[in-house]
JSON list of C-alpha atoms in Angstrom, two decimals:
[
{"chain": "T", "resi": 144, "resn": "UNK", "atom": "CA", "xyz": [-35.07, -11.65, 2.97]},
{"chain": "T", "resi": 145, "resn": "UNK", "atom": "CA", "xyz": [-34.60, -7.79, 3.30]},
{"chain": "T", "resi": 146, "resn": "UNK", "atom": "CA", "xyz": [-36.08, -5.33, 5.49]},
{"chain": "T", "resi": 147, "resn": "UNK", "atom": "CA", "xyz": [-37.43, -1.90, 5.38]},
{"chain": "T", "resi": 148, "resn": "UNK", "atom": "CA", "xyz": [-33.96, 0.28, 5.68]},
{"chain": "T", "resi": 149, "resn": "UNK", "atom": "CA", "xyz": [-31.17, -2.29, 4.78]},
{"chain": "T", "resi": 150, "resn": "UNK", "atom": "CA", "xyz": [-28.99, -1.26, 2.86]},
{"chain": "T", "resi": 151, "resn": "UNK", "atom": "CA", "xyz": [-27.86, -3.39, -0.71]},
{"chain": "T", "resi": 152, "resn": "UNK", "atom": "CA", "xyz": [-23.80, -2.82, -1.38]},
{"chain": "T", "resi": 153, "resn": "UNK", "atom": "CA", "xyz": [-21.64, -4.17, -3.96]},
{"chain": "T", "resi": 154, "resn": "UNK", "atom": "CA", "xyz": [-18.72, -6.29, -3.75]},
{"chain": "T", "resi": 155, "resn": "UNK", "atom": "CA", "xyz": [-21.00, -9.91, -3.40]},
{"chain": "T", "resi": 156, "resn": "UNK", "atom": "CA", "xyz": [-20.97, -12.83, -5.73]},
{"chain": "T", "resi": 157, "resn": "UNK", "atom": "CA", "xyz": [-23.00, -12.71, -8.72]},
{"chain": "T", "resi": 158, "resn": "UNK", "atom": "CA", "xyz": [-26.79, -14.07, -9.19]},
{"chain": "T", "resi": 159, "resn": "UNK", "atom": "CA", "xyz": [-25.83, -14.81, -13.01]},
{"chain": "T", "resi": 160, "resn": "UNK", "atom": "CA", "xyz": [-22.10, -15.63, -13.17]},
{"chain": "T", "resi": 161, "resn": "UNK", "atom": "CA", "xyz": [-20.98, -18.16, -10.58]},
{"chain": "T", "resi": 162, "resn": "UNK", "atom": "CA", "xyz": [-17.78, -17.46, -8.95]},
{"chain": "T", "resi": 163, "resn": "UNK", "atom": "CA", "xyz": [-17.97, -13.38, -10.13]},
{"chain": "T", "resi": 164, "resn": "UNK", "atom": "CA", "xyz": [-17.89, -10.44, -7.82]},
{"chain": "T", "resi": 165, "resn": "UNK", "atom": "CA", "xyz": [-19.85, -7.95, -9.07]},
{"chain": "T", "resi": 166, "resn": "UNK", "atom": "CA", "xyz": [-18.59, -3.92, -8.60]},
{"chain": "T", "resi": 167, "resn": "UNK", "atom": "CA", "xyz": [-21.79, -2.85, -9.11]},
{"chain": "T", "resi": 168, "resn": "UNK", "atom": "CA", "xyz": [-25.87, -3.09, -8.02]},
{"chain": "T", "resi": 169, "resn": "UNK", "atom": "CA", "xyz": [-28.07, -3.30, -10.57]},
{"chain": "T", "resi": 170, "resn": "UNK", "atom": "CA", "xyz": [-31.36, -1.88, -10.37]},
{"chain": "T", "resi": 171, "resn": "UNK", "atom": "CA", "xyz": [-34.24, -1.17, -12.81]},
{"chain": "T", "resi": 172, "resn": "UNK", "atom": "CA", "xyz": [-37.45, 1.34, -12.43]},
{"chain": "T", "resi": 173, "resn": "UNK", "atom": "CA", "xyz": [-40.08, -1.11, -14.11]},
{"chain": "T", "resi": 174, "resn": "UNK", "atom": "CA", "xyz": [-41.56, -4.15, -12.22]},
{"chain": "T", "resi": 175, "resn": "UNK", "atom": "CA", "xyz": [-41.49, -6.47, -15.45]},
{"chain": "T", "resi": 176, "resn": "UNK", "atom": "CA", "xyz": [-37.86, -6.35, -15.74]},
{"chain": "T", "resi": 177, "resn": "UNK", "atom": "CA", "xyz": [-37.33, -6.44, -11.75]},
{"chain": "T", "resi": 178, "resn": "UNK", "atom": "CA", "xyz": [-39.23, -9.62, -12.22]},
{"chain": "T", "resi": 179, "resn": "UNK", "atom": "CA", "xyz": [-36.89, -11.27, -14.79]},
{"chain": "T", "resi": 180, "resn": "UNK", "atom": "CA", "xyz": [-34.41, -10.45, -12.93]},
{"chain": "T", "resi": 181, "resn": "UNK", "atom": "CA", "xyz": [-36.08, -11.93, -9.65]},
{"chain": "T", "resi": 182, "resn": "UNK", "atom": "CA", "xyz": [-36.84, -15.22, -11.87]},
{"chain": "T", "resi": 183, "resn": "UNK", "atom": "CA", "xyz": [-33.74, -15.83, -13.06]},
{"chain": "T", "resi": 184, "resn": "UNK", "atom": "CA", "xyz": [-31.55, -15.37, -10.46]},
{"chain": "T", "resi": 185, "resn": "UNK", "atom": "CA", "xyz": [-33.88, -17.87, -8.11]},
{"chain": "T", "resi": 186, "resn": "UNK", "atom": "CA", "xyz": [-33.83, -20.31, -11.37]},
{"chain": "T", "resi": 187, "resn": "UNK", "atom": "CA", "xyz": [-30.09, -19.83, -11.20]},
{"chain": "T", "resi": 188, "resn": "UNK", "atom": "CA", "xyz": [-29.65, -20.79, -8.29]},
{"chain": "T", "resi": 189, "resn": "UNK", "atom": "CA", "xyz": [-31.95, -23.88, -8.39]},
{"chain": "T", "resi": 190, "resn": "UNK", "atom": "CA", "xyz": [-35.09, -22.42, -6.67]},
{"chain": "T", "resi": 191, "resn": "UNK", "atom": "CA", "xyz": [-38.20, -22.89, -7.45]},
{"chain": "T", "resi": 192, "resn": "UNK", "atom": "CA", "xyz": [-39.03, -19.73, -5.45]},
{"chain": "T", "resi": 193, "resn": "UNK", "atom": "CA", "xyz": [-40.05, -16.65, -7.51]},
{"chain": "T", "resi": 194, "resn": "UNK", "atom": "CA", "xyz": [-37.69, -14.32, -5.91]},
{"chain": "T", "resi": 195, "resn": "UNK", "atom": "CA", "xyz": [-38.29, -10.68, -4.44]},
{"chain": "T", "resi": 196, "resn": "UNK", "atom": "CA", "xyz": [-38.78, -7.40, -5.78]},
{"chain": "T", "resi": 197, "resn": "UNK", "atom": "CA", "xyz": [-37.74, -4.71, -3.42]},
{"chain": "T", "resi": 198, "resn": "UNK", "atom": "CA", "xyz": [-38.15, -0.84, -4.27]},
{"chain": "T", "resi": 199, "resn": "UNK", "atom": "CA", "xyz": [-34.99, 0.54, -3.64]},
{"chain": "T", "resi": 200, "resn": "UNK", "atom": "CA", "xyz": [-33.49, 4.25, -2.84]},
{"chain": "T", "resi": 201, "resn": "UNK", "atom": "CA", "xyz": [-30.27, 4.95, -4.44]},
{"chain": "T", "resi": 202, "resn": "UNK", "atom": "CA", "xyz": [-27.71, 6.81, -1.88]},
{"chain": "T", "resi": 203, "resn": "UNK", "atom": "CA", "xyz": [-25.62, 8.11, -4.55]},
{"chain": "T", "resi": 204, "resn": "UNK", "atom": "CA", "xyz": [-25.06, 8.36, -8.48]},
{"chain": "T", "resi": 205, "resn": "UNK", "atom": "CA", "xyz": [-26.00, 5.74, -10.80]},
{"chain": "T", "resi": 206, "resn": "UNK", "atom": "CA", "xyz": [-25.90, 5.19, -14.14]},
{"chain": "T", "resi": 207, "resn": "UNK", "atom": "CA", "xyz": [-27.16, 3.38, -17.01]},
{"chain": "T", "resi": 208, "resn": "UNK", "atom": "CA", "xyz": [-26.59, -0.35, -17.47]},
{"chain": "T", "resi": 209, "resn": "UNK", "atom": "CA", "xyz": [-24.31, -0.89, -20.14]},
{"chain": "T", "resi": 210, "resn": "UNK", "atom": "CA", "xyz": [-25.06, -4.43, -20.37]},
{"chain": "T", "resi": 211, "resn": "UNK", "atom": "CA", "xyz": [-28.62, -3.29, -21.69]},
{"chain": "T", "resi": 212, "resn": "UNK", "atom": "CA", "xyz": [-28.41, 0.39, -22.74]},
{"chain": "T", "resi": 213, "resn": "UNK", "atom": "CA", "xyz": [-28.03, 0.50, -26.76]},
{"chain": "T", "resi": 214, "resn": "UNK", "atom": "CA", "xyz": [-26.56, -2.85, -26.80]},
{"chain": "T", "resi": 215, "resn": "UNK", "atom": "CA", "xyz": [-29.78, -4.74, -27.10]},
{"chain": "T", "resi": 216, "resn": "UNK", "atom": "CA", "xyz": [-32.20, -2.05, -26.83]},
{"chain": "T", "resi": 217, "resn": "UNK", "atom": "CA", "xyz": [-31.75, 1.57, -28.02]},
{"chain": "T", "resi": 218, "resn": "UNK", "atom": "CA", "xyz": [-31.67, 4.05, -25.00]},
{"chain": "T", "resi": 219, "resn": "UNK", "atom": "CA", "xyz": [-32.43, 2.67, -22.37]},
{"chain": "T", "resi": 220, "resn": "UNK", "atom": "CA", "xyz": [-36.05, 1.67, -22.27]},
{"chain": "T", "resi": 221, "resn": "UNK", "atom": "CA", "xyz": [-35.84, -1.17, -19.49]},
{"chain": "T", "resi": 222, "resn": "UNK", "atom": "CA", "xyz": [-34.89, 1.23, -16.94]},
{"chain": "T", "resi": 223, "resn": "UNK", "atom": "CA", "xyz": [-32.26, -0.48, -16.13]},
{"chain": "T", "resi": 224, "resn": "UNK", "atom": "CA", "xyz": [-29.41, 1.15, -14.06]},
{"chain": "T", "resi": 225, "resn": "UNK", "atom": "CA", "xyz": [-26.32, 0.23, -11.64]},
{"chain": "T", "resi": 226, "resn": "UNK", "atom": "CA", "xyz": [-24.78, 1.99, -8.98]},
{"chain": "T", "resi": 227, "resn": "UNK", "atom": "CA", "xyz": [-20.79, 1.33, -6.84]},
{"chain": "T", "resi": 228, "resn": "UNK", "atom": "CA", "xyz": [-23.13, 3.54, -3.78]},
{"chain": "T", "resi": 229, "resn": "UNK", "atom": "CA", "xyz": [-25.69, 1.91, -1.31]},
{"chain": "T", "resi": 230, "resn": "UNK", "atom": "CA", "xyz": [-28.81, 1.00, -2.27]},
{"chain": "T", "resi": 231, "resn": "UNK", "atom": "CA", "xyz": [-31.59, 1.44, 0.74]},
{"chain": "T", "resi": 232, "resn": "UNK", "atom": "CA", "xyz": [-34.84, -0.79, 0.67]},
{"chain": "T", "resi": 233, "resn": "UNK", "atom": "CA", "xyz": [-37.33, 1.28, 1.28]},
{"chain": "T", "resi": 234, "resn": "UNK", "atom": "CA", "xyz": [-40.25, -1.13, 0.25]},
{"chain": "T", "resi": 235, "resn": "UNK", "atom": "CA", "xyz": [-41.37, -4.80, -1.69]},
{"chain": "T", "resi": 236, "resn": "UNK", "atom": "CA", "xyz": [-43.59, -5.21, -4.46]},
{"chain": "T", "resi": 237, "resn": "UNK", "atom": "CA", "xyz": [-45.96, -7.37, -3.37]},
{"chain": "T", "resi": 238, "resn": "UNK", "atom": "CA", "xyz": [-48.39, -8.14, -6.41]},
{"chain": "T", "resi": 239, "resn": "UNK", "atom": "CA", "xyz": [-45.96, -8.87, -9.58]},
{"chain": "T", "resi": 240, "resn": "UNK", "atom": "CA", "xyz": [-46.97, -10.83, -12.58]},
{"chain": "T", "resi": 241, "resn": "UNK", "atom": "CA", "xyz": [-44.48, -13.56, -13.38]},
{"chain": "T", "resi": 242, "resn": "UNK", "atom": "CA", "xyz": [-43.53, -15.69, -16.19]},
{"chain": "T", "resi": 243, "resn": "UNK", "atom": "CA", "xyz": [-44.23, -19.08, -16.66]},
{"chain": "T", "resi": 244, "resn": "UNK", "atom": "CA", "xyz": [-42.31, -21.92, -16.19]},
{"chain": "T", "resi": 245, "resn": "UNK", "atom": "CA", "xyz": [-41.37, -22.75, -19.92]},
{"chain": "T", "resi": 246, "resn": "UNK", "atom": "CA", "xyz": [-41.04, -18.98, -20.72]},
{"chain": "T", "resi": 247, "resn": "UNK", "atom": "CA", "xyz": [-38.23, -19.00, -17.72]},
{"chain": "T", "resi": 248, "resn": "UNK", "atom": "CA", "xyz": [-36.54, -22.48, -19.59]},
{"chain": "T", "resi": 249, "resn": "UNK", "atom": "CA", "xyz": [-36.54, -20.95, -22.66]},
{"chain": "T", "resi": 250, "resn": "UNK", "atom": "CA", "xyz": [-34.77, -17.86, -21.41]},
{"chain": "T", "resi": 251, "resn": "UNK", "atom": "CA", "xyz": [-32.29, -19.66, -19.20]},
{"chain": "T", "resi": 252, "resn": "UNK", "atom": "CA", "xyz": [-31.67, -22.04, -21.89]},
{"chain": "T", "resi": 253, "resn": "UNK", "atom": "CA", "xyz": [-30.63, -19.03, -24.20]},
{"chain": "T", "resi": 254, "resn": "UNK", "atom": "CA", "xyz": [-28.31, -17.56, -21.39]},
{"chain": "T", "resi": 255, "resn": "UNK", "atom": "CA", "xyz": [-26.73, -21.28, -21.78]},
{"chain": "T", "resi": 256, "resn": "UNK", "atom": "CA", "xyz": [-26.19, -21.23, -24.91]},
{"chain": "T", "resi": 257, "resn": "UNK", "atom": "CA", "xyz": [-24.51, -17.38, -24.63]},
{"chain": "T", "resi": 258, "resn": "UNK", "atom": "CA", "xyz": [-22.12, -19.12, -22.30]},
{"chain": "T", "resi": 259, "resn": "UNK", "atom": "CA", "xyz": [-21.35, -21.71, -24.13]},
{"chain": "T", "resi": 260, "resn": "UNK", "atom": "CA", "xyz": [-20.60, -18.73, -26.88]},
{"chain": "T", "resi": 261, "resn": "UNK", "atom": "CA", "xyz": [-18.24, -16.92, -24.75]},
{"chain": "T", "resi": 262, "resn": "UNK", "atom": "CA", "xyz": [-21.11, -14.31, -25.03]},
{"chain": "T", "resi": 263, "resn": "UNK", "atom": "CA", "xyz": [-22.42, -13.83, -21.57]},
{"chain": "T", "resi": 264, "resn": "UNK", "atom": "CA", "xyz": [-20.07, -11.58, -21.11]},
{"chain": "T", "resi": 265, "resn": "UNK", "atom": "CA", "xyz": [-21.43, -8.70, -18.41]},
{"chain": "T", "resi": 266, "resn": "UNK", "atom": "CA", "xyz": [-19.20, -5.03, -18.13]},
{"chain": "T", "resi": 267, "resn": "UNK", "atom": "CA", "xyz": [-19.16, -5.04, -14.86]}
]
């Protein structure tokens, strides 16, 4: 768990490729797609716990998720961005709507069959 002040740096192993370091933090404005990204990364890892959503301060410039941004939506209306600077925790949401548990299997099961594809592949 995080606390108020720590600080989140890149460099560490991936939540959704095993065995990857990723360059970057990725972060995202809107709770709903914090929370997939909560989910999955707990369901990747064989959790059953729904993960955290922390509200974050970015320390220096960010940028746009590629992985996201006009490749599967146009623009970039997930609010998704990453960052090579610090990220400080400044706060947790607390009261976040989840998915269920067969909405989470279906997704998961799709990111195993982009694998499987060669197509999870994440510009990192």
């Amino acid at each position: 768990l995080l606390k108020l002040g720590d600080e989140l740096i890149p460099g560490f192993g991936s939540n959704f490729q095993q065995g990857r370091v990723s360059n970057n933090i990725y972060f995202t404005a809107r709770v709903d797609t914090a929370a997939w990204g909560a989910e999955l990364a707990t369901a990747l890892e064989g959790s059953d716990d729904r993960g955290h959503i922390y509200i974050v301060e970015p320390l220096g410039c960010f940028e746009d998720d590629p992985n996201v941004t006009n490749k599967r939506f146009s623009g970039n209306p997930t609010e998704s961005y990453r960052t090579r600077e610090p990220l400080r925790v400044i706060g947790e949401v607390q009261d976040w709507e989840g998915h269920s548990p067969d909405v989470i299997r279906r997704m998961l099961e799709h990111l195993a069959q982009l694998r499987e594809q060669g197509l999870d592949v994440i510009e990192d």
